[in-house]
PDB file of C-alpha atoms in Angstrom:
ATOM      1  CA  MET A   1      48.293 -31.721   2.040  1.00  0.00           C
ATOM      2  CA  ALA A   2      47.878 -35.549   1.713  1.00  0.00           C
ATOM      3  CA  GLU A   3      46.768 -35.471   4.965  1.00  0.00           C
ATOM      4  CA  VAL A   4      43.738 -32.392   4.581  1.00  0.00           C
ATOM      5  CA  ARG A   5      42.442 -34.797   1.216  1.00  0.00           C
ATOM      6  CA  ASP A   6      42.806 -37.499   3.079  1.00  0.00           C
ATOM      7  CA  VAL A   7      40.408 -36.259   5.551  1.00  0.00           C
ATOM      8  CA  VAL A   8      38.308 -33.965   2.913  1.00  0.00           C
ATOM      9  CA  SER A   9      38.039 -37.765   1.393  1.00  0.00           C
ATOM     10  CA  ALA A  10      36.874 -39.102   5.328  1.00  0.00           C
ATOM     11  CA  ALA A  11      34.105 -36.117   5.735  1.00  0.00           C
ATOM     12  CA  SER A  12      32.335 -36.409   2.542  1.00  0.00           C
ATOM     13  CA  GLU A  13      31.509 -40.225   3.030  1.00  0.00           C
ATOM     14  CA  LEU A  14      29.181 -38.649   5.959  1.00  0.00           C
ATOM     15  CA  THR A  15      25.888 -38.174   6.206  1.00  0.00           C
ATOM     16  CA  ASP A  16      24.229 -34.364   6.856  1.00  0.00           C
ATOM     17  CA  ALA A  17      23.731 -35.229  10.082  1.00  0.00           C
ATOM     18  CA  GLU A  18      27.510 -36.908  10.891  1.00  0.00           C
ATOM     19  CA  PHE A  19      28.596 -34.022   9.223  1.00  0.00           C
ATOM     20  CA  LEU A  20      27.420 -31.526  11.349  1.00  0.00           C
ATOM     21  CA  GLU A  21      28.572 -33.358  14.568  1.00  0.00           C
ATOM     22  CA  VAL A  22      32.244 -33.265  13.221  1.00  0.00           C
ATOM     23  CA  VAL A  23      31.903 -29.904  12.362  1.00  0.00           C
ATOM     24  CA  ARG A  24      29.964 -29.281  16.410  1.00  0.00           C
ATOM     25  CA  ALA A  25      32.522 -31.302  17.906  1.00  0.00           C
ATOM     26  CA  VAL A  26      35.576 -29.244  16.142  1.00  0.00           C
ATOM     27  CA  ALA A  27      34.510 -26.054  16.362  1.00  0.00           C
ATOM     28  CA  ALA A  28      33.148 -26.301  19.934  1.00  0.00           C
ATOM     29  CA  GLY A  29      36.329 -25.216  21.601  1.00  0.00           C
ATOM     30  CA  ARG A  30      37.486 -22.453  19.304  1.00  0.00           C
ATOM     31  CA  PRO A  31      36.142 -18.663  20.129  1.00  0.00           C
ATOM     32  CA  GLY A  32      37.771 -17.957  16.160  1.00  0.00           C
ATOM     33  CA  LEU A  33      34.718 -20.313  14.988  1.00  0.00           C
ATOM     34  CA  GLY A  34      32.392 -18.876  16.607  1.00  0.00           C
ATOM     35  CA  ALA A  35      30.403 -18.182  13.477  1.00  0.00           C
ATOM     36  CA  LEU A  36      30.744 -21.768  11.443  1.00  0.00           C
ATOM     37  CA  LEU A  37      29.157 -23.113  15.463  1.00  0.00           C
ATOM     38  CA  ALA A  38      26.042 -21.204  14.592  1.00  0.00           C
ATOM     39  CA  ALA A  39      25.367 -21.760  11.363  1.00  0.00           C
ATOM     40  CA  VAL A  40      26.229 -25.599  12.019  1.00  0.00           C
ATOM     41  CA  ASP A  41      22.907 -25.190  14.449  1.00  0.00           C
ATOM     42  CA  VAL A  42      21.419 -23.696  12.103  1.00  0.00           C
ATOM     43  CA  GLY A  43      21.936 -25.994   9.298  1.00  0.00           C
ATOM     44  CA  SER A  44      20.814 -29.101  11.694  1.00  0.00           C
ATOM     45  CA  ALA A  45      17.724 -27.524  12.596  1.00  0.00           C
ATOM     46  CA  VAL A  46      16.962 -27.746   8.119  1.00  0.00           C
ATOM     47  CA  PRO A  47      14.682 -30.695   7.586  1.00  0.00           C
ATOM     48  CA  THR A  48      16.151 -33.691   5.556  1.00  0.00           C
ATOM     49  CA  GLU A  49      13.130 -34.974   5.545  1.00  0.00           C
ATOM     50  CA  GLU A  50      10.658 -34.194   1.780  1.00  0.00           C
ATOM     51  CA  PRO A  51       8.350 -31.489   3.381  1.00  0.00           C
ATOM     52  CA  VAL A  52       5.266 -32.999   3.348  1.00  0.00           C
ATOM     53  CA  THR A  53       2.523 -31.330   0.436  1.00  0.00           C
ATOM     54  CA  ALA A  54      -1.363 -31.006   0.848  1.00  0.00           C
ATOM     55  CA  GLU A  55      -3.344 -29.825  -1.727  1.00  0.00           C
ATOM     56  CA  ILE A  56      -5.377 -26.489  -0.682  1.00  0.00           C
ATOM     57  CA  VAL A  57      -8.635 -26.834  -0.378  1.00  0.00           C
ATOM     58  CA  PRO A  58     -10.427 -23.995  -0.805  1.00  0.00           C
ATOM     59  CA  ASP A  59     -13.080 -22.535   2.144  1.00  0.00           C
ATOM     60  CA  ALA A  60     -16.079 -24.463   2.554  1.00  0.00           C
ATOM     61  CA  THR A  61     -18.042 -22.667   4.568  1.00  0.00           C
ATOM     62  CA  ALA A  62     -20.679 -20.057   2.757  1.00  0.00           C
ATOM     63  CA  ARG A  63     -20.275 -16.879   2.442  1.00  0.00           C
ATOM     64  CA  ILE A  64     -22.615 -14.218   3.668  1.00  0.00           C
ATOM     65  CA  PRO A  65     -22.955 -11.214   1.266  1.00  0.00           C
ATOM     66  CA  GLU A  66     -22.416  -8.274   2.711  1.00  0.00           C
ATOM     67  CA  PRO A  67     -25.395  -5.311   3.471  1.00  0.00           C
ATOM     68  CA  ASP A  68     -26.504  -3.535  -0.080  1.00  0.00           C
ATOM     69  CA  TYR A  69     -24.935  -5.942  -2.506  1.00  0.00           C
ATOM     70  CA  THR A  70     -26.105  -8.648  -4.065  1.00  0.00           C
ATOM     71  CA  THR A  71     -25.119 -12.625  -3.316  1.00  0.00           C
ATOM     72  CA  GLY A  72     -22.875 -12.909  -6.487  1.00  0.00           C
ATOM     73  CA  GLY A  73     -20.937  -9.883  -4.689  1.00  0.00           C
ATOM     74  CA  VAL A  74     -22.628  -7.224  -6.946  1.00  0.00           C
ATOM     75  CA  PRO A  75     -23.069  -3.709  -5.359  1.00  0.00           C
ATOM     76  CA  THR A  76     -27.210  -2.994  -5.139  1.00  0.00           C
ATOM     77  CA  PHE A  77     -28.649   0.495  -6.233  1.00  0.00           C
ATOM     78  CA  ASP A  78     -29.563   1.713  -2.842  1.00  0.00           C
ATOM     79  CA  ARG A  79     -25.902   1.335  -2.282  1.00  0.00           C
ATOM     80  CA  VAL A  80     -24.732   2.655  -5.407  1.00  0.00           C
ATOM     81  CA  ARG A  81     -26.538   6.275  -4.965  1.00  0.00           C
ATOM     82  CA  ASP A  82     -26.001   5.490  -0.886  1.00  0.00           C
ATOM     83  CA  ARG A  83     -22.457   5.882  -2.615  1.00  0.00           C
ATOM     84  CA  ILE A  84     -22.814   9.002  -4.589  1.00  0.00           C
ATOM     85  CA  GLU A  85     -24.679  11.292  -2.554  1.00  0.00           C
ATOM     86  CA  GLU A  86     -22.220  10.496   0.429  1.00  0.00           C
ATOM     87  CA  ARG A  87     -19.487  11.525  -2.359  1.00  0.00           C
ATOM     88  CA  PHE A  88     -21.111  14.949  -3.460  1.00  0.00           C
ATOM     89  CA  GLY A  89     -22.020  15.975   0.402  1.00  0.00           C
ATOM     90  CA  THR A  90     -17.999  15.320   0.516  1.00  0.00           C
ATOM     91  CA  SER A  91     -17.541  17.666  -2.254  1.00  0.00           C
ATOM     92  CA  ILE A  92     -20.388  20.284  -1.632  1.00  0.00           C
ATOM     93  CA  GLY A  93     -19.059  20.458   2.333  1.00  0.00           C
ATOM     94  CA  SER A  94     -15.061  20.390   1.339  1.00  0.00           C
ATOM     95  CA  ALA A  95     -16.140  23.686  -0.633  1.00  0.00           C
ATOM     96  CA  GLU A  96     -17.961  25.528   1.223  1.00  0.00           C
ATOM     97  CA  LEU A  97     -14.926  24.610   4.256  1.00  0.00           C
ATOM     98  CA  ALA A  98     -12.781  27.072   1.432  1.00  0.00           C
ATOM     99  CA  HIS A  99     -15.215  29.426   0.982  1.00  0.00           C
ATOM    100  CA  GLU A 100     -15.214  30.021   5.136  1.00  0.00           C
ATOM    101  CA  SER A 101     -11.319  30.134   5.799  1.00  0.00           C
ATOM    102  CA  SER A 102      -9.020  32.802   5.699  1.00  0.00           C
ATOM    103  CA  SER A 103      -7.191  31.324   2.048  1.00  0.00           C
ATOM    104  CA  GLY A 104     -10.782  31.072   0.921  1.00  0.00           C
ATOM    105  CA  ARG A 105     -11.931  34.457   1.627  1.00  0.00           C
ATOM    106  CA  SER A 106      -9.360  35.951   0.449  1.00  0.00           C
ATOM    107  CA  VAL A 107      -9.162  34.140  -3.077  1.00  0.00           C
ATOM    108  CA  ASP A 108     -12.726  35.332  -2.936  1.00  0.00           C
ATOM    109  CA  GLU A 109     -12.461  38.723  -2.604  1.00  0.00           C
ATOM    110  CA  GLN A 110      -9.467  38.636  -4.929  1.00  0.00           C
ATOM    111  CA  TRP A 111     -11.948  37.132  -7.630  1.00  0.00           C
ATOM    112  CA  GLU A 112     -14.503  40.314  -7.024  1.00  0.00           C
ATOM    113  CA  ALA A 113     -11.861  43.129  -7.229  1.00  0.00           C
ATOM    114  CA  ARG A 114     -10.969  41.980 -10.380  1.00  0.00           C
ATOM    115  CA  LYS A 115     -14.205  41.454 -11.408  1.00  0.00           C
ATOM    116  CA  LYS A 116     -14.962  45.679 -10.540  1.00  0.00           C
ATOM    117  CA  ALA A 117     -11.337  46.406 -12.577  1.00  0.00           C
ATOM    118  CA  GLY A 118     -12.743  44.219 -15.637  1.00  0.00           C
ATOM    119  CA  LYS A 119     -15.860  46.185 -15.147  1.00  0.00           C
ATOM    120  CA  ALA A 120     -14.378  49.399 -14.751  1.00  0.00           C
ATOM    121  CA  LYS A 121     -12.502  48.839 -17.742  1.00  0.00           C
ATOM    122  CA  LEU A 122     -15.243  47.945 -20.153  1.00  0.00           C
ATOM    123  CA  ASP A 123     -16.694  51.077 -18.540  1.00  0.00           C
ATOM    124  CA  GLU A 124     -14.044  52.969 -19.831  1.00  0.00           C
ATOM    125  CA  ILE A 125     -13.391  52.204 -23.618  1.00  0.00           C
ATOM    126  CA  ARG A 126     -17.241  52.467 -23.974  1.00  0.00           C
ATOM    127  CA  ARG A 127     -16.708  55.895 -23.307  1.00  0.00           C
ATOM    128  CA  SER A 128     -13.494  56.528 -24.775  1.00  0.00           C
ATOM    129  CA  LEU A 129     -15.414  54.903 -27.320  1.00  0.00           C
ATOM    130  CA  GLY A 130     -18.861  57.111 -27.094  1.00  0.00           C
ATOM    131  CA  LYS A 131     -21.179  54.807 -26.155  1.00  0.00           C
ATOM    132  CA  GLN A 132     -22.476  56.185 -22.970  1.00  0.00           C
TER     133      GLN A 132
END
């Protein structure tokens, strides 16, 4: 075991680049250490220098406001009115389409049947009270 400690001690004194070269040389001839060799290749790609830090400069180009918006980014009255009218039109259209579908007609027919049944029941109650 003293030999292993000597190797570890010697390896600890190596720079990262030198240590990676030693591991690469040892793992190259051993198929069972393929994962270690791949890790060495990834480890050698890690930069040893400190990354350069740069100040982030905001975009200096002037933004052109979208149509129907003020330079501050606030929608104009016309834009708001158009959006409201668009949403209103969409809701009216979807309601019309719902009534024109077979399920919409079925609901309308059920409503009319209940309305007739309610009116008939009310007439029956009035007759039984002698109001007609």
